[in-house]
């Protein structure tokens, strides 16, 4: 999405992979090693669909540490080469592990023919788009639970996301942004009591990508629940660089300390810290989303169980992969919401008795 | 007399419970779904109609189970609830001091942790169906024993044979292996029951605190072999109760929930449903690569409900009522602006 703005602004033609569908997942699952995690399979499916649409260069983030994500880029490169596709595969690692490599991949990324100021402008625009997309998601989380007709919100979001694909400047983006936010604020709402509040924690890809997590935010919002998501792609990018970590992230890491001191890869510490943060903020429950077989989240899961006990907050763990059934997930989410509602009623009863 | 109807359409069986406003069950039935939930619904309604108090009026209908949405549309439900909540509510009503519920049905099993009459935690089997009714039934057929006799036979065994219960396929091959070695049927069945209990505990109870009294419900609770295996697992220390209504607890729960909701009007379609014609068909929507499989439910040749689209554009009001089978592919749609 963001790259769709960044590249045209740089004068490079980009081929956005088609949106993730059942077909994308089928391709990824067929080609990837069976025991690889779900995000690796889906992104591989994205690449293949992108190549079939004519892409000649592929960018993939790399990484180090206990999460297997770090070597998935390499595996994907080999799989794509083995299939006989002639593409340039560029792996971008965090500059923390060598600025030289980082800049040389960046150079490939921009085609090596643009001035610093040009690149700066394009990157700034793309960054603002990412921030806007996340702001839009955040706004919809805040209003969806009380809307009379949530499908109106879906249409507004769809419209706005379509509009930003053609912009070339931050000024244009700002105009679209203020329009959309205004329109959302004008939607008809219902008079409702204090909603049930659920926080989402977990692995960045599964917790963010609504096309693979069965759009859990929308599902909950349409059930009248106020949702917050502790995971953000912008945060993820910031964390890629030294010294740009946000305050929330620092706070979550500090909160996690008594339970987990060491970096366990991926978002393990964030999952633990954010669960505590939600408990302290008076959320009714937490949903933990992660890819099946994800190491960092498996570590986090067993710790989060203890956190839930200590802070007396219910937690629903949902492992998602290509075998996850939508019906089973919905049944669990509905039952979880019932649990939270019953707890709330019990609290009210106890309070009125004393 | 005010009555409330609970309907639980599961993968293997369909259950009905008709209750009075004092939460008591007036009549109930337990049928095989046999892969045709609509036929099962009609049969159940017929039974309820013939076991109906004179002067009774149905004030509310609740549905649950894996086909709860389908059942809700056909019967006209005021409340469509997931089976975890329905089972928990029934267990709490039956035994207010309950702290754990074991529920083993045809295709899935559940563990519900209850404290102070509120559900605290729950788990549903995610990995394997080895602990469920379908599996037991399959093995009973293999051993040539009617499923009703299965549990009793297990109780006759002097000792048990250890059978690997980690997974359906392995349990089956291990069972055959033990048969070939010459072990008797009762010992094998007892071993199987113990394997299933281990499987249930390992899959669902990890990290959860099980406290008694335990209410054991669902179709499999009728199997004395399994009940005994649970007793043995906890070395007789836990109080395990199998309610008489164990098979219809979900339906009873659905009825209790709709009773508690105290709504003024019911959407119950009446017993005429028995005589209406229903047809369900599916087709693949080719509008995008998601290729959603859309299920169409027609009542008296009119589209009543559609399921399965991810984007949500398939709703009965937008589908041309007369769309024929041929037209289904080239959708006649009046797009909502």
XYZ file of C-alpha atoms in Angstrom:
691
model
C 0.000 0.000 0.000
C 2.627 2.479 1.112
C 5.024 1.409 -1.577
C 2.316 2.054 -4.118
C 2.722 5.702 -3.217
C 6.472 5.774 -2.660
C 7.520 4.401 -6.021
C 5.392 6.379 -8.428
C 6.589 9.445 -6.527
C 10.132 8.349 -7.349
C 9.266 7.708 -10.952
C 9.612 3.957 -10.697
C 6.840 1.748 -11.894
C 5.687 -0.576 -9.225
C 3.585 -3.679 -9.468
C 1.494 -3.979 -6.354
C 0.701 -7.625 -5.719
C -3.052 -8.269 -5.922
C -4.787 -8.221 -2.523
C -4.374 -11.349 -0.424
C -7.031 -13.862 -1.388
C -7.562 -17.565 -1.002
C -5.515 -17.983 -4.170
C -2.524 -16.080 -2.721
C -2.587 -18.337 0.319
C -2.886 -21.470 -1.826
C 0.179 -20.491 -3.867
C 2.209 -19.716 -0.764
C 1.211 -22.904 1.038
C 2.020 -25.036 -1.999
C 5.503 -23.609 -2.505
C 6.700 -22.980 1.046
C 8.117 -25.588 3.409
C 5.194 -27.081 5.313
C 6.523 -26.094 8.741
C 7.268 -22.469 7.870
C 5.051 -19.917 9.562
C 1.940 -18.463 7.968
C 3.277 -14.929 7.251
C 6.145 -16.444 5.248
C 3.701 -18.446 3.136
C 1.377 -15.523 2.495
C 4.188 -13.126 1.520
C 5.622 -15.772 -0.803
C 2.193 -16.024 -2.433
C 2.203 -12.214 -2.747
C 5.578 -12.256 -4.506
C 4.573 -14.931 -6.999
C 1.353 -13.083 -7.848
C 3.364 -9.864 -8.198
C 5.877 -11.533 -10.530
C 3.069 -12.932 -12.664
C 1.771 -9.402 -12.999
C 5.156 -8.301 -14.328
C 7.326 -7.286 -11.361
C 11.087 -7.673 -11.962
C 12.414 -6.701 -8.537
C 11.257 -7.911 -5.141
C 11.921 -6.333 -1.776
C 11.787 -8.294 1.397
C 12.726 -7.245 4.898
C 15.342 -9.343 6.634
C 16.166 -9.634 10.278
C 18.205 -11.310 12.941
C 17.408 -12.836 16.277
C 15.405 -15.798 17.447
C 12.514 -15.308 15.009
C 12.713 -17.380 11.830
C 11.594 -14.364 9.844
C 15.261 -13.415 9.393
C 16.021 -16.263 7.068
C 12.687 -16.419 5.277
C 13.845 -13.824 2.761
C 16.685 -16.126 1.759
C 14.381 -19.140 1.459
C 11.897 -17.168 -0.593
C 14.733 -16.023 -2.878
C 15.818 -19.644 -3.440
C 12.244 -20.832 -4.025
C 11.652 -18.080 -6.568
C 14.952 -18.830 -8.319
C 14.162 -22.549 -8.378
C 10.878 -21.804 -10.065
C 12.891 -20.235 -12.860
C 11.732 -16.640 -12.447
C 14.316 -14.082 -13.471
C 13.902 -11.373 -10.850
C 16.118 -9.227 -8.713
C 15.580 -10.129 -5.067
C 16.619 -7.397 -2.633
C 16.807 -8.101 1.064
C 16.749 -5.120 3.379
C 18.245 -5.629 6.819
C 18.051 -3.240 9.718
C 20.873 -0.684 9.564
C 21.732 -1.708 13.105
C 23.474 -4.651 11.529
C 25.587 -2.681 9.051
C 24.863 0.647 7.438
C 26.790 -0.275 4.304
C 24.473 -3.124 3.378
C 21.461 -1.053 4.256
C 22.468 1.743 1.873
C 23.408 -0.561 -0.956
C 19.965 -2.227 -0.778
C 18.351 1.188 -0.614
C 20.245 2.166 -3.722
C 18.898 -0.853 -5.604
C 15.502 0.030 -4.283
C 15.467 3.493 -5.839
C 17.287 2.508 -8.974
C 20.353 4.576 -8.082
C 19.492 7.574 -10.221
C 17.833 10.064 -7.922
C 19.016 12.953 -5.795
C 18.879 12.803 -2.014
C 16.173 15.502 -1.810
C 13.985 13.662 -4.305
C 14.234 10.468 -2.316
C 13.606 12.375 0.884
C 10.391 13.853 -0.513
C 9.084 10.505 -1.689
C 9.955 8.734 1.547
C 8.282 11.482 3.541
C 5.103 11.108 1.507
C 5.082 7.346 1.855
C 5.657 7.633 5.585
C 2.746 10.033 5.922
C 0.530 7.685 3.940
C 1.394 4.835 6.273
C 0.615 7.027 9.261
C -2.683 8.053 7.669
C -3.736 4.469 6.901
C -3.105 3.591 10.524
C -4.955 6.677 11.717
C -7.928 5.618 9.614
C -7.840 2.156 11.167
C -7.573 3.643 14.620
C -10.483 6.023 14.039
C -12.692 3.219 12.790
C -11.887 1.156 15.885
C -12.991 4.062 18.045
C -16.342 4.563 16.304
C -17.387 1.229 14.827
C -18.903 -0.166 18.039
C -21.509 2.577 18.254
C -22.429 2.994 14.584
C -25.967 2.523 13.380
C -24.822 1.052 10.078
C -21.161 -0.054 10.148
C -21.193 -0.785 6.415
C -21.217 2.986 5.765
C -17.886 3.180 7.534
C -16.526 0.356 5.361
C -17.490 2.295 2.238
C -15.836 5.507 3.468
C -12.600 3.688 4.245
C -12.597 1.948 0.893
C -13.143 5.252 -0.881
C -10.361 7.024 0.964
C -7.850 4.235 0.386
C -8.628 4.382 -3.316
C -8.088 8.150 -3.400
C -4.631 8.103 -1.826
C -3.273 5.820 -4.515
C -3.050 8.727 -6.965
C -1.556 11.440 -4.824
C 1.865 13.007 -5.286
C 2.157 15.403 -2.368
C 1.610 15.626 1.362
C -0.812 18.532 0.779
C -3.118 16.311 -1.269
C -2.917 13.640 1.392
C -3.856 16.156 4.066
C -6.963 17.135 2.109
C -8.123 13.525 1.706
C -7.353 12.906 5.345
C -9.398 15.781 6.734
C -12.297 14.952 4.392
C -12.409 11.319 5.413
C -12.074 12.025 9.123
C -14.837 14.603 8.862
C -17.143 12.189 7.030
C -16.516 9.479 9.598
C -17.341 11.863 12.429
C -20.692 12.599 10.728
C -21.851 8.955 10.691
C -25.017 8.149 12.633
C -24.352 6.648 16.015
C -26.512 4.880 18.575
C -26.833 5.759 22.237
C -24.974 3.021 24.034
C -23.647 2.260 27.479
C -19.965 1.863 28.197
C -18.797 -0.752 25.659
C -16.831 -3.902 26.364
C -13.179 -3.125 25.588
C -10.815 -5.631 24.035
C -7.120 -5.117 23.274
C -5.340 -6.996 20.513
C -1.754 -8.148 21.009
C 0.488 -10.510 19.095
C 2.673 -11.002 16.080
C 2.798 -7.948 13.811
C 1.701 -9.564 10.564
C -1.223 -11.647 11.843
C -2.460 -8.969 14.235
C -2.401 -6.279 11.511
C -3.275 -7.977 8.233
C -7.064 -8.117 8.235
C -7.108 -10.379 5.202
C -5.450 -13.190 7.144
C -6.916 -12.660 10.618
C -10.520 -12.963 9.358
C -10.879 -9.221 9.947
C -11.236 -9.695 13.654
C -11.327 -5.950 14.389
C -14.368 -5.509 12.180
C -16.018 -8.644 13.569
C -15.651 -7.341 17.125
C -16.567 -3.772 16.232
C -19.779 -4.889 14.545
C -20.614 -6.826 17.720
C -20.493 -3.502 19.592
C -17.051 -3.853 21.106
C -14.435 -1.144 21.391
C -11.194 -2.576 20.043
C -7.644 -1.370 20.451
C -4.698 -2.851 18.584
C -1.277 -2.643 20.194
C 0.414 -3.613 16.955
C 1.283 -1.073 14.288
C 3.288 -1.311 11.093
C 4.655 2.208 11.537
C 5.949 1.176 14.952
C 7.475 -1.881 13.374
C 9.341 0.267 10.858
C 10.510 2.678 13.548
C 11.797 -0.207 15.594
C 13.916 -1.156 12.596
C 16.133 1.860 13.228
C 18.097 2.658 16.354
C 16.743 5.378 18.681
C 13.351 5.854 17.018
C 11.357 3.519 19.186
C 8.116 5.130 20.388
C 7.080 5.899 23.929
C 4.333 3.241 23.960
C 6.824 0.636 22.921
C 9.345 1.693 25.568
C 6.539 1.597 28.112
C 5.399 -1.868 27.059
C 8.961 -3.143 27.292
C 9.340 -1.669 30.767
C 6.039 -3.229 31.904
C 7.118 -6.608 30.561
C 10.367 -6.565 32.591
C 9.102 -8.397 35.699
C 7.867 -11.224 33.454
C 10.311 -11.268 30.552
C 13.708 -9.602 30.542
C 15.217 -10.970 27.373
C 14.481 -10.319 23.729
C 12.775 -13.486 22.485
C 12.423 -12.388 18.879
C 9.554 -10.881 16.969
C 7.006 -9.132 19.147
C 7.317 -11.454 22.162
C 8.091 -8.702 24.671
C 5.511 -6.337 23.191
C 2.830 -9.017 23.554
C 3.606 -9.423 27.248
C 3.985 -5.670 27.899
C 0.875 -4.646 25.981
C -1.237 -7.240 27.797
C -0.195 -5.645 31.099
C -0.862 -2.171 29.712
C -4.406 -3.169 28.684
C -5.050 -4.723 32.100
C -3.891 -1.537 33.820
C -6.049 0.604 31.540
C -9.155 -1.330 32.578
C -9.764 -3.294 29.384
C -12.210 -6.192 29.776
C -10.120 -8.696 27.840
C -7.184 -9.298 25.526
C -7.042 -11.295 22.293
C -3.633 -12.705 21.432
C -3.152 -13.391 17.713
C -0.148 -15.238 16.330
C 0.862 -17.583 13.543
C 0.720 -21.259 14.470
C 4.292 -22.514 15.293
C 5.563 -18.961 15.901
C 8.465 -19.310 18.361
C 8.533 -15.816 19.925
C 4.778 -15.824 20.418
C 4.810 -19.357 21.835
C 7.227 -18.065 24.485
C 5.049 -14.983 25.023
C 1.885 -17.095 25.242
C 3.010 -19.113 28.228
C 4.073 -15.901 29.995
C 0.860 -14.072 29.088
C -1.155 -16.858 30.777
C 0.578 -15.879 34.030
C 0.033 -12.183 33.350
C -3.690 -12.859 32.904
C -3.829 -14.621 36.242
C -1.883 -11.942 38.091
C -3.871 -9.033 36.640
C -7.172 -10.948 36.539
C -7.875 -10.268 32.871
C -9.260 -12.922 30.479
C -7.118 -13.688 27.441
C -8.116 -15.526 24.278
C -5.235 -17.040 22.322
C -5.845 -17.589 18.625
C -3.246 -19.331 16.490
C -3.822 -18.655 12.823
C -2.573 -20.505 9.785
C -3.890 -21.901 6.521
C -5.801 -24.593 8.429
C -7.612 -22.174 10.723
C -11.344 -22.346 10.154
C -13.400 -19.202 10.227
C -16.398 -20.892 11.916
C -14.286 -22.197 14.781
C -12.698 -18.809 15.278
C -16.015 -16.971 15.319
C -17.445 -19.441 17.872
C -14.480 -18.816 20.167
C -14.600 -15.050 19.767
C -18.359 -14.972 20.440
C -17.944 -17.140 23.535
C -15.080 -14.928 24.724
C -17.248 -11.830 24.372
C -19.998 -13.589 26.377
C -17.452 -14.315 29.099
C -16.486 -10.639 29.255
C -20.122 -9.550 29.378
C -20.975 -11.988 32.155
C -17.963 -10.807 34.170
C -19.069 -7.233 33.746
C -22.616 -8.046 34.952
C -21.181 -9.920 37.914
C -19.042 -6.906 38.837
C -22.109 -4.665 38.672
C -24.067 -7.118 40.842
C -21.276 -7.281 43.418
C -20.930 -3.520 43.483
C -24.659 -3.013 44.041
C -24.706 -5.598 46.862
C -21.936 -4.010 48.895
C -48.565 -21.250 29.436
C -45.424 -19.442 28.236
C -42.938 -21.697 26.497
C -39.420 -21.261 25.169
C -37.791 -23.454 22.550
C -34.088 -24.266 22.344
C -32.632 -25.889 19.255
C -29.087 -27.260 19.061
C -28.075 -28.420 15.593
C -24.723 -30.149 15.830
C -22.642 -31.910 13.229
C -23.875 -35.353 14.268
C -27.045 -34.824 16.299
C -29.876 -32.305 16.535
C -31.485 -31.565 19.899
C -34.704 -29.804 20.865
C -35.775 -28.626 24.308
C -39.129 -27.017 25.078
C -39.122 -25.321 28.462
C -41.627 -23.538 30.659
C -41.004 -20.140 32.240
C -39.795 -21.829 35.467
C -36.818 -23.217 33.454
C -38.133 -26.803 33.543
C -37.981 -28.998 30.481
C -41.460 -29.867 29.226
C -40.407 -32.015 26.280
C -37.227 -32.721 24.393
C -35.796 -34.876 21.653
C -32.431 -36.069 20.409
C -32.036 -36.968 16.727
C -29.337 -37.762 14.213
C -28.556 -34.844 11.913
C -27.514 -37.354 9.218
C -25.958 -34.632 7.094
C -29.318 -32.946 6.512
C -29.913 -30.288 9.171
C -33.146 -29.032 7.602
C -34.745 -32.467 7.590
C -33.607 -32.944 11.193
C -35.139 -29.592 12.124
C -38.461 -30.595 10.611
C -38.469 -33.979 12.364
C -37.661 -32.280 15.665
C -40.389 -29.697 15.246
C -42.876 -32.465 14.483
C -41.905 -34.193 17.701
C -42.242 -31.000 19.727
C -45.613 -30.290 18.098
C -46.903 -33.686 19.191
C -45.512 -33.217 22.714
C -46.916 -29.799 23.308
C -49.073 -28.640 26.224
C -52.548 -27.498 25.304
C -52.816 -23.732 25.625
C -49.047 -23.275 25.422
C -47.533 -20.383 23.476
C -43.946 -20.207 22.311
C -42.588 -16.823 23.439
C -39.034 -17.223 22.231
C -36.662 -19.454 20.268
C -32.909 -19.801 20.698
C -30.565 -21.760 18.462
C -27.047 -23.018 19.031
C -24.605 -25.567 17.618
C -22.522 -25.494 14.463
C -25.619 -24.995 12.268
C -27.084 -22.329 14.583
C -27.322 -19.702 11.850
C -29.085 -22.016 9.410
C -31.426 -23.232 12.146
C -32.024 -19.656 13.237
C -33.218 -18.653 9.787
C -35.394 -21.720 9.238
C -37.102 -21.800 12.630
C -37.057 -18.046 13.210
C -34.761 -17.554 16.188
C -34.779 -14.622 18.576
C -31.299 -15.502 19.733
C -28.439 -17.290 17.997
C -25.774 -18.246 20.539
C -22.490 -20.109 20.399
C -22.532 -23.557 21.987
C -19.958 -22.729 24.666
C -22.207 -20.147 26.313
C -25.311 -22.333 25.872
C -23.668 -25.332 27.554
C -22.295 -23.201 30.377
C -25.672 -21.611 31.131
C -27.377 -25.019 31.224
C -24.743 -26.456 33.571
C -24.942 -23.437 35.913
C -28.740 -23.653 36.014
C -28.614 -27.370 36.770
C -25.904 -27.121 39.411
C -25.142 -23.584 40.608
C -21.960 -24.682 42.405
C -20.454 -26.219 39.234
C -16.820 -25.245 38.654
C -15.945 -27.239 35.541
C -17.896 -28.474 32.524
C -16.709 -31.269 30.251
C -18.703 -31.429 27.060
C -17.974 -34.054 24.447
C -20.142 -34.076 21.371
C -20.046 -35.637 17.952
C -17.269 -33.606 16.386
C -15.798 -31.443 19.090
C -15.124 -31.303 22.760
C -15.131 -28.389 25.153
C -13.818 -27.595 28.563
C -15.452 -24.722 30.432
C -14.078 -23.313 33.667
C -16.725 -21.688 35.859
C -16.247 -19.756 39.099
C -19.075 -18.136 41.060
C -21.572 -18.968 38.295
C -19.574 -17.075 35.687
C -17.535 -18.575 32.860
C -13.914 -17.760 33.523
C -12.162 -19.631 30.755
C -12.872 -22.185 28.058
C -11.150 -24.343 25.468
C -12.324 -26.200 22.406
C -10.352 -28.960 20.762
C -8.293 -27.534 17.934
C -5.941 -30.267 16.895
C -7.711 -33.556 16.613
C -11.106 -35.212 16.846
C -9.801 -38.315 18.640
C -11.701 -37.464 21.822
C -15.140 -37.153 20.285
C -18.253 -39.167 19.642
C -17.746 -39.791 15.936
C -14.451 -41.464 16.644
C -15.920 -43.712 19.313
C -18.778 -44.676 17.056
C -16.364 -45.525 14.280
C -14.326 -47.773 16.562
C -17.484 -49.456 17.887
C -18.433 -50.378 14.325
C -14.936 -51.710 13.730
C -15.204 -53.935 16.819
C -18.713 -55.009 15.854
C -20.327 -53.660 19.027
C -23.386 -51.395 19.109
C -22.362 -47.988 20.489
C -24.910 -48.344 23.306
C -23.105 -51.444 24.595
C -19.660 -49.935 24.212
C -19.401 -48.288 27.621
C -20.856 -51.224 29.543
C -18.313 -53.556 27.988
C -15.479 -51.320 29.175
C -16.686 -51.691 32.739
C -16.336 -55.470 32.512
C -12.610 -55.280 31.860
C -10.357 -56.402 34.712
C -7.485 -54.349 33.392
C -6.817 -52.059 30.502
C -4.501 -52.005 27.552
C -2.563 -48.823 26.900
C -3.566 -47.364 23.544
C -1.886 -44.357 21.952
C -4.614 -41.730 21.857
C -2.660 -38.776 20.521
C -4.435 -38.891 17.190
C -7.361 -40.689 15.588
C -5.359 -42.552 13.007
C -2.644 -43.669 15.441
C -5.217 -44.738 18.014
C -6.929 -46.858 15.415
C -3.780 -48.579 14.198
C -2.610 -49.102 17.764
C -5.983 -50.618 18.626
C -5.768 -53.047 15.697
C -2.252 -53.934 16.761
C -3.475 -54.785 20.286
C -6.296 -56.874 18.810
C -3.776 -58.831 16.729
C -1.759 -59.471 19.870
C -4.801 -61.224 21.294
C -6.198 -58.809 23.886
C -9.896 -59.132 24.624
C -12.497 -56.635 23.483
C -13.410 -55.283 26.950
C -9.757 -54.540 27.749
C -9.265 -52.813 24.425
C -12.383 -50.712 24.857
C -11.354 -49.695 28.339
C -7.919 -48.772 26.987
C -9.569 -46.722 24.293
C -11.725 -44.858 26.807
C -8.667 -44.073 28.890
C -6.781 -42.887 25.824
C -9.598 -40.529 24.933
C -9.703 -39.089 28.436
C -5.930 -38.513 28.345
C -6.329 -36.863 24.959
C -9.094 -34.583 26.284
C -7.054 -33.555 29.329
C -3.834 -33.015 27.344
C -5.495 -31.031 24.593
C -7.874 -28.884 26.579
C -6.891 -28.742 30.220
C -3.236 -27.683 29.910
C -2.624 -24.617 32.047
C -6.174 -24.602 33.437
C -7.188 -25.318 37.002
C -9.814 -28.063 37.088
C -11.900 -28.021 40.263
C -14.953 -30.086 41.118
C -17.899 -30.456 40.963
C -17.544 -31.307 37.301
C -20.613 -31.602 35.101
C -20.016 -33.977 32.202
C -22.445 -33.427 29.340
C -22.835 -34.025 25.613
C -23.684 -37.253 23.821
C -20.508 -39.034 24.921
C -21.456 -38.619 28.593
C -23.837 -41.557 28.009
C -20.764 -43.751 27.684
C -20.108 -45.265 31.114
C -16.642 -46.342 30.035
C -15.582 -42.728 29.486
C -17.181 -41.590 32.749
C -15.288 -44.319 34.596
C -12.055 -43.335 32.839
C -12.485 -39.727 34.037
C -13.049 -41.017 37.584
C -9.924 -43.137 37.305
C -7.920 -40.249 35.912
C -8.738 -38.141 38.964
C -8.384 -41.234 41.210
C -11.946 -40.804 42.411
C -11.105 -37.507 44.139
C -13.337 -35.309 42.011
C -17.095 -35.281 41.993
C -18.207 -35.860 38.394
C -21.892 -35.480 37.657
C -23.581 -36.751 34.510
C -26.969 -35.041 34.334
C -29.921 -37.026 33.136
C -30.406 -34.418 30.394
C -26.730 -34.625 29.343
C -27.600 -35.036 25.671
C -29.780 -31.945 25.361
C -27.898 -29.508 27.608
C -27.021 -27.242 24.655
C -30.654 -26.973 23.523
C -31.786 -26.381 27.094
C -29.111 -23.664 27.440
C -30.316 -21.952 24.262
C -33.888 -21.969 25.608
C -32.721 -20.623 28.984
C -30.832 -17.801 27.278
C -33.846 -16.716 25.275
C -36.015 -16.939 28.389
C -33.550 -14.697 30.259
C -33.538 -12.158 27.429
C -37.211 -11.361 28.182
C -37.939 -10.017 24.726
C -41.463 -8.957 23.900
C -41.989 -10.438 20.470
C -40.776 -13.672 18.985
C -39.707 -14.278 15.398
C -40.727 -17.937 15.699
C -42.050 -19.096 12.342
C -44.513 -21.533 13.862
C -44.931 -25.218 13.176
C -45.838 -24.440 9.553
C -42.101 -24.716 8.916
C -42.641 -28.491 8.825
C -44.712 -28.165 5.651
C -42.615 -25.560 3.858
C -40.141 -26.566 1.201
C -36.525 -25.641 1.683
C -33.711 -25.950 -0.701
C -30.072 -25.195 -0.088
C -27.583 -24.900 -2.874
C -24.153 -23.462 -3.249
C -22.212 -21.785 -6.002
C -18.821 -20.154 -6.337
C -18.800 -16.405 -6.738
C -16.234 -15.513 -9.388
C -16.151 -11.764 -8.826
C -12.712 -11.836 -7.219
C -9.949 -14.410 -6.629
C -11.315 -15.162 -3.154
C -13.743 -17.499 -4.935
C -16.114 -17.564 -1.981
C -18.461 -20.497 -1.810
C -21.884 -18.978 -1.351
C -24.654 -21.009 0.202
C -28.178 -20.070 -0.815
C -31.146 -21.058 1.326
C -34.465 -20.904 -0.455
C -37.812 -21.149 1.276
C -40.733 -21.907 -1.007
C -38.480 -20.969 -3.951
C -37.689 -17.580 -2.495
C -34.167 -16.690 -1.434
C -34.266 -16.502 2.321
C -30.615 -16.264 3.292
C -27.108 -16.384 1.874
C -23.850 -17.260 3.611
C -20.184 -17.404 2.895
C -19.185 -14.194 1.171
C -16.191 -12.401 2.589
C -17.065 -9.010 1.192
C -20.643 -9.189 2.432
C -22.359 -8.175 -0.811
C -24.549 -11.276 -0.998
C -27.670 -10.390 0.913
C -31.173 -11.599 0.031
C -32.559 -8.093 -0.561
C -29.997 -7.493 -3.293
C -30.426 -10.754 -5.119
C -33.106 -10.904 -7.739
C -35.731 -13.125 -6.194
C -36.301 -15.139 -9.281
C -32.716 -15.843 -10.153
C -32.619 -19.260 -11.714
C -29.812 -21.738 -11.588
C -28.444 -20.474 -14.867
C -28.494 -16.908 -13.747
C -26.654 -17.678 -10.571
C -23.324 -17.455 -12.343
C -24.113 -14.238 -14.155
C -25.516 -12.493 -11.153
C -28.419 -10.217 -11.575
C -27.563 -7.680 -8.981
C -28.940 -4.328 -8.188
C -25.864 -2.819 -6.591
C -26.365 -0.942 -3.404
C -25.071 2.590 -3.917
